[in-house]
Amino acid sequence: MAGILYLVPTPIGNLGDMSQRMIDTLAEADFIAAEDTRVSLKLLNHLGLKKPMVSYYRHNTETGGQNVLNRLLAGESCALVTDAGTPAISDPGEELVKLCADNGVEVISIPGPCALVTALSVSGLPTGRFTFEGFLPMNKKNRKAHLLSLTGEQRTMIFYEAPHKLSATLADLRDTFGGERRISLCRELTKLHEEVRRTTLDEAVAWYEANSPKGEFVLVVEGAQPVEEESVSPEDGLALVERYRAEGLSLRDAARRAAEETGLSRKELYDRALGKK
């Protein structure tokens, strides 16, 4: 019988965020697949745990993933961890989960720390609908194309960014969405110097031109405002019915087609055309 792959989140800064279930899962797993075994070893030492570890990171997903899968199929259980946060979210663990799913291996996700959810909840921006965009492409052409595809996005948008790229990213966001668009810059979440700066893109660009960015950032950007559609009057709908009648359609078909195009009531258009209203 195949083993189980456990997705075990790790703290994004504060070690106190380790839940008892996360600790128990690490203790009970046969082995741990880690993004960086040196980072994970520090966490295990803090928890007083000793476990065999294998490396699973972006550049060895094919060989590392197959190695983990083979051991799972042989009956061992594995805890997958990243350096910080929830595995498979903006993380190559996504590929391992798919590999296990394709091969009938059970995957269980343990709830825990996740930077994007933490930042969204404290941003002060709408949380009902959002889109997670992760890190933007490094290539300037691809980055511009990706941002342009988001110009009409009405959901709150979440991005990850490193400090040395922050100023350039803020300038790109401003140039794409406009300087008045609201943004919450969430820095060093759960750590000693945690900071949430709620401002506009214009003000954010100016601030970090004068102040050097430090720490990892989650950028929560306000979505676009809904575009109000122009309403169609019954008179406009009736004129459309008369045009379709002139083209040879029956009154019933003309009213149906005009209703489909305008969103008006077919019955109302039909009755108006008959002179009942």
Tab-separated table of C-alpha atoms in Angstrom:
chain	number	residue	atom	x	y	z
A	1	MET	CA	0.000	0.000	0.000
A	2	ALA	CA	1.323	3.414	-0.990
A	3	GLY	CA	2.311	5.958	1.632
A	4	ILE	CA	0.968	9.495	2.022
A	5	LEU	CA	2.477	12.821	0.956
A	6	TYR	CA	1.893	15.448	3.648
A	7	LEU	CA	2.159	19.144	2.744
A	8	VAL	CA	3.518	20.764	5.901
A	9	PRO	CA	3.718	24.576	6.047
A	10	THR	CA	6.640	26.176	7.857
A	11	PRO	CA	6.798	29.580	9.574
A	12	ILE	CA	7.222	32.648	7.338
A	13	GLY	CA	9.136	34.288	10.165
A	14	ASN	CA	7.830	33.516	13.635
A	15	LEU	CA	8.670	30.010	14.866
A	16	GLY	CA	5.748	30.261	17.265
A	17	ASP	CA	3.421	29.751	14.296
A	18	MET	CA	4.196	26.013	14.213
A	19	SER	CA	1.006	24.180	15.160
A	20	GLN	CA	0.996	20.932	17.107
A	21	ARG	CA	-0.402	19.123	14.078
A	22	MET	CA	2.455	20.391	11.906
A	23	ILE	CA	5.003	19.218	14.495
A	24	ASP	CA	3.318	15.818	14.902
A	25	THR	CA	3.246	15.285	11.119
A	26	LEU	CA	6.966	16.026	10.802
A	27	ALA	CA	7.668	13.651	13.701
A	28	GLU	CA	5.600	10.799	12.265
A	29	ALA	CA	6.704	11.009	8.606
A	30	ASP	CA	9.261	8.474	7.424
A	31	PHE	CA	11.279	11.169	5.674
A	32	ILE	CA	11.159	14.866	4.754
A	33	ALA	CA	11.488	16.381	1.279
A	34	ALA	CA	12.923	19.883	1.724
A	35	GLU	CA	13.526	22.869	-0.524
A	36	ASP	CA	16.800	23.525	1.298
A	37	THR	CA	17.864	20.841	3.769
A	38	ARG	CA	20.096	23.335	5.640
A	39	VAL	CA	17.135	25.611	6.365
A	40	SER	CA	14.897	22.695	7.319
A	41	LEU	CA	17.591	21.245	9.594
A	42	LYS	CA	17.511	24.436	11.680
A	43	LEU	CA	13.742	24.068	12.102
A	44	LEU	CA	14.033	20.400	13.050
A	45	ASN	CA	16.749	21.209	15.575
A	46	HIS	CA	14.499	23.894	17.074
A	47	LEU	CA	11.724	21.303	17.402
A	48	GLY	CA	14.065	18.623	18.751
A	49	LEU	CA	13.368	16.283	15.807
A	50	LYS	CA	15.704	14.095	13.803
A	51	LYS	CA	14.520	12.892	10.412
A	52	PRO	CA	16.150	11.715	7.177
A	53	MET	CA	15.829	14.395	4.486
A	54	VAL	CA	16.035	14.553	0.703
A	55	SER	CA	16.318	17.644	-1.481
A	56	TYR	CA	13.362	18.692	-3.613
A	57	TYR	CA	13.677	22.108	-5.242
A	58	ARG	CA	12.984	23.906	-8.523
A	59	HIS	CA	16.002	22.576	-10.404
A	60	ASN	CA	15.602	18.885	-9.541
A	61	THR	CA	11.817	18.441	-9.711
A	62	GLU	CA	12.057	15.649	-12.273
A	63	THR	CA	14.658	13.445	-10.591
A	64	GLY	CA	13.806	14.520	-7.042
A	65	GLY	CA	10.094	14.095	-7.614
A	66	GLN	CA	10.502	10.610	-9.036
A	67	ASN	CA	12.690	9.639	-6.094
A	68	VAL	CA	10.027	10.805	-3.619
A	69	LEU	CA	7.269	9.085	-5.612
A	70	ASN	CA	9.153	5.778	-5.678
A	71	ARG	CA	9.494	5.797	-1.907
A	72	LEU	CA	5.826	6.724	-1.474
A	73	LEU	CA	4.770	3.867	-3.764
A	74	ALA	CA	6.957	1.552	-1.645
A	75	GLY	CA	4.856	2.475	1.396
A	76	GLU	CA	6.836	5.269	3.074
A	77	SER	CA	5.221	8.544	4.143
A	78	CYS	CA	6.785	11.904	3.262
A	79	ALA	CA	6.433	15.434	4.662
A	80	LEU	CA	7.072	18.073	2.005
A	81	VAL	CA	8.317	21.425	3.341
A	82	THR	CA	9.542	24.686	1.848
A	83	ASP	CA	11.913	27.211	3.390
A	84	ALA	CA	8.878	29.252	4.460
A	85	GLY	CA	5.136	29.060	3.913
A	86	THR	CA	2.811	26.492	2.385
A	87	PRO	CA	4.189	23.905	-0.076
A	88	ALA	CA	2.845	23.976	-3.663
A	89	ILE	CA	1.867	27.671	-3.469
A	90	SER	CA	4.236	29.568	-5.788
A	91	ASP	CA	6.474	26.561	-5.201
A	92	PRO	CA	7.669	23.497	-7.188
A	93	GLY	CA	5.772	21.295	-4.735
A	94	GLU	CA	2.861	21.852	-7.104
A	95	GLU	CA	4.535	19.465	-9.566
A	96	LEU	CA	5.077	16.797	-6.907
A	97	VAL	CA	1.407	16.991	-5.880
A	98	LYS	CA	0.374	16.473	-9.512
A	99	LEU	CA	2.801	13.561	-9.850
A	100	CYS	CA	1.305	11.902	-6.779
A	101	ALA	CA	-2.262	12.577	-7.933
A	102	ASP	CA	-1.490	11.042	-11.329
A	103	ASN	CA	-0.125	7.922	-9.652
A	104	GLY	CA	-2.875	7.425	-7.084
A	105	VAL	CA	-0.846	8.533	-4.059
A	106	GLU	CA	-2.856	10.251	-1.333
A	107	VAL	CA	-1.918	13.879	-0.579
A	108	ILE	CA	-2.923	15.580	2.687
A	109	SER	CA	-2.448	19.316	3.224
A	110	ILE	CA	-1.859	20.585	6.766
A	111	PRO	CA	-3.192	24.156	7.258
A	112	GLY	CA	-0.629	26.722	8.322
A	113	PRO	CA	1.374	29.848	7.491
A	114	CYS	CA	0.910	31.399	4.039
A	115	ALA	CA	2.294	34.852	3.221
A	116	LEU	CA	-0.303	35.757	0.597
A	117	VAL	CA	-3.291	35.089	2.898
A	118	THR	CA	-1.611	36.868	5.819
A	119	ALA	CA	-0.935	39.947	3.673
A	120	LEU	CA	-4.394	39.992	2.091
A	121	SER	CA	-6.159	39.811	5.443
A	122	VAL	CA	-4.263	42.809	6.840
A	123	SER	CA	-4.163	44.892	3.640
A	124	GLY	CA	-7.344	46.893	4.163
A	125	LEU	CA	-8.311	46.136	0.550
A	126	PRO	CA	-11.274	43.977	-0.605
A	127	THR	CA	-10.731	40.305	0.274
A	128	GLY	CA	-13.872	38.710	-1.172
A	129	ARG	CA	-12.309	38.076	-4.590
A	130	PHE	CA	-8.583	38.112	-5.328
A	131	THR	CA	-5.983	36.787	-7.748
A	132	PHE	CA	-2.522	35.600	-6.736
A	133	GLU	CA	0.120	36.508	-9.324
A	134	GLY	CA	3.257	35.455	-7.427
A	135	PHE	CA	6.547	36.818	-8.783
A	136	LEU	CA	6.319	38.788	-12.032
A	137	PRO	CA	8.425	37.608	-15.012
A	138	MET	CA	12.012	38.894	-15.001
A	139	ASN	CA	12.048	39.462	-18.757
A	140	LYS	CA	10.900	43.062	-19.403
A	141	LYS	CA	8.800	42.173	-22.443
A	142	ASN	CA	7.040	39.292	-20.681
A	143	ARG	CA	6.548	41.401	-17.555
A	144	LYS	CA	4.927	44.220	-19.512
A	145	ALA	CA	2.647	41.796	-21.361
A	146	HIS	CA	1.627	40.130	-18.092
A	147	LEU	CA	0.778	43.447	-16.429
A	148	LEU	CA	-1.145	44.670	-19.477
A	149	SER	CA	-3.271	41.517	-19.259
A	150	LEU	CA	-4.296	42.647	-15.765
A	151	THR	CA	-5.373	46.209	-16.627
A	152	GLY	CA	-9.075	45.320	-16.440
A	153	GLU	CA	-8.728	42.949	-13.456
A	154	GLN	CA	-11.318	43.960	-10.847
A	155	ARG	CA	-10.184	41.510	-8.164
A	156	THR	CA	-7.556	42.444	-5.583
A	157	MET	CA	-4.138	41.392	-6.931
A	158	ILE	CA	-1.318	39.886	-4.853
A	159	PHE	CA	2.348	39.836	-5.897
A	160	TYR	CA	5.564	38.651	-4.254
A	161	GLU	CA	8.730	40.714	-4.627
A	162	ALA	CA	12.332	40.780	-3.423
A	163	PRO	CA	13.759	44.028	-1.998
A	164	HIS	CA	16.302	44.620	-4.786
A	165	LYS	CA	13.540	44.506	-7.423
A	166	LEU	CA	10.872	46.396	-5.503
A	167	SER	CA	11.425	49.916	-6.889
A	168	ALA	CA	11.347	48.730	-10.511
A	169	THR	CA	8.222	46.651	-9.868
A	170	LEU	CA	6.401	49.548	-8.195
A	171	ALA	CA	7.225	51.787	-11.172
A	172	ASP	CA	5.871	49.149	-13.563
A	173	LEU	CA	2.679	48.766	-11.506
A	174	ARG	CA	2.186	52.545	-11.447
A	175	ASP	CA	2.749	52.888	-15.188
A	176	THR	CA	0.230	50.107	-15.860
A	177	PHE	CA	-2.515	50.784	-13.298
A	178	GLY	CA	-2.083	54.513	-12.607
A	179	GLY	CA	-0.565	56.366	-9.690
A	180	GLU	CA	-3.818	56.696	-7.731
A	181	ARG	CA	-4.347	52.930	-7.458
A	182	ARG	CA	-4.205	51.807	-3.819
A	183	ILE	CA	-1.567	49.344	-2.634
A	184	SER	CA	-0.600	47.721	0.663
A	185	LEU	CA	3.073	46.840	0.963
A	186	CYS	CA	3.470	44.066	3.547
A	187	ARG	CA	7.076	43.625	4.637
A	188	GLU	CA	8.727	41.008	6.863
A	189	LEU	CA	5.393	39.493	7.898
A	190	THR	CA	5.378	37.862	11.378
A	191	LYS	CA	9.014	38.949	11.922
A	192	LEU	CA	10.500	41.507	14.323
A	193	HIS	CA	10.352	44.375	11.815
A	194	GLU	CA	6.948	43.565	10.323
A	195	GLU	CA	5.415	46.548	8.527
A	196	VAL	CA	2.266	47.221	6.508
A	197	ARG	CA	2.298	50.427	4.446
A	198	ARG	CA	-1.104	51.340	2.981
A	199	THR	CA	-0.737	53.986	0.300
A	200	THR	CA	-1.027	54.680	-3.448
A	201	LEU	CA	1.341	53.557	-6.194
A	202	ASP	CA	2.540	57.153	-6.738
A	203	GLU	CA	3.361	57.531	-3.057
A	204	ALA	CA	4.932	54.068	-2.845
A	205	VAL	CA	7.290	54.819	-5.738
A	206	ALA	CA	8.322	58.118	-4.126
A	207	TRP	CA	8.833	56.528	-0.703
A	208	TYR	CA	11.143	53.775	-1.920
A	209	GLU	CA	13.103	56.171	-4.095
A	210	ALA	CA	14.078	57.893	-0.841
A	211	ASN	CA	14.177	54.807	1.403
A	212	SER	CA	16.037	51.595	0.612
A	213	PRO	CA	13.713	48.530	0.681
A	214	LYS	CA	14.599	45.850	3.222
A	215	GLY	CA	13.088	42.400	3.662
A	216	GLU	CA	10.712	40.304	1.577
A	217	PHE	CA	7.538	41.994	0.313
A	218	VAL	CA	3.984	40.952	-0.444
A	219	LEU	CA	2.247	43.593	-2.585
A	220	VAL	CA	-1.536	43.755	-2.370
A	221	VAL	CA	-2.913	45.939	-5.174
A	222	GLU	CA	-6.439	47.258	-5.532
A	223	GLY	CA	-8.374	45.931	-8.516
A	224	ALA	CA	-9.788	48.089	-11.314
A	225	GLN	CA	-13.103	49.846	-10.781
A	226	PRO	CA	-16.074	48.265	-12.596
A	227	VAL	CA	-16.917	49.886	-15.925
A	228	GLU	CA	-20.517	51.059	-15.955
A	229	GLU	CA	-22.340	49.821	-18.999
A	230	GLU	CA	-24.550	52.273	-20.833
A	231	SER	CA	-28.196	51.412	-20.316
A	232	VAL	CA	-30.392	50.793	-23.346
A	233	SER	CA	-33.766	52.528	-23.287
A	234	PRO	CA	-37.000	50.808	-24.394
A	235	GLU	CA	-37.121	53.315	-27.250
A	236	ASP	CA	-33.691	52.169	-28.453
A	237	GLY	CA	-34.884	48.560	-28.270
A	238	LEU	CA	-38.037	49.380	-30.229
A	239	ALA	CA	-35.977	51.094	-32.923
A	240	LEU	CA	-33.893	47.932	-33.191
A	241	VAL	CA	-37.065	45.831	-33.556
A	242	GLU	CA	-38.251	48.099	-36.384
A	243	ARG	CA	-34.878	47.803	-38.104
A	244	TYR	CA	-35.020	44.011	-38.004
A	245	ARG	CA	-38.624	44.119	-39.269
A	246	ALA	CA	-37.413	46.220	-42.204
A	247	GLU	CA	-34.811	43.542	-42.921
A	248	GLY	CA	-37.561	40.980	-43.297
A	249	LEU	CA	-37.809	39.338	-39.851
A	250	SER	CA	-41.199	38.600	-38.313
A	251	LEU	CA	-42.233	40.723	-35.340
A	252	ARG	CA	-41.694	37.801	-32.989
A	253	ASP	CA	-38.176	37.083	-34.303
A	254	ALA	CA	-37.283	40.784	-34.421
A	255	ALA	CA	-38.338	41.241	-30.780
A	256	ARG	CA	-36.404	38.122	-29.723
A	257	ARG	CA	-33.222	39.221	-31.480
A	258	ALA	CA	-33.450	42.795	-30.157
A	259	ALA	CA	-33.983	41.462	-26.624
A	260	GLU	CA	-30.887	39.230	-26.899
A	261	GLU	CA	-28.731	42.178	-27.981
A	262	THR	CA	-30.012	44.758	-25.515
A	263	GLY	CA	-30.965	42.741	-22.450
A	264	LEU	CA	-34.475	44.217	-22.538
A	265	SER	CA	-37.593	42.122	-22.093
A	266	ARG	CA	-38.670	40.352	-25.281
A	267	LYS	CA	-42.333	40.581	-24.240
A	268	GLU	CA	-42.071	44.298	-23.547
A	269	LEU	CA	-40.486	44.959	-26.944
A	270	TYR	CA	-43.109	42.795	-28.636
A	271	ASP	CA	-45.963	44.593	-26.885
A	272	ARG	CA	-44.527	48.032	-27.623
A	273	ALA	CA	-44.166	47.128	-31.292
A	274	LEU	CA	-47.829	46.113	-31.341
A	275	GLY	CA	-48.754	49.459	-29.809
A	276	LYS	CA	-49.943	47.977	-26.516
A	277	LYS	CA	-47.654	50.279	-24.491
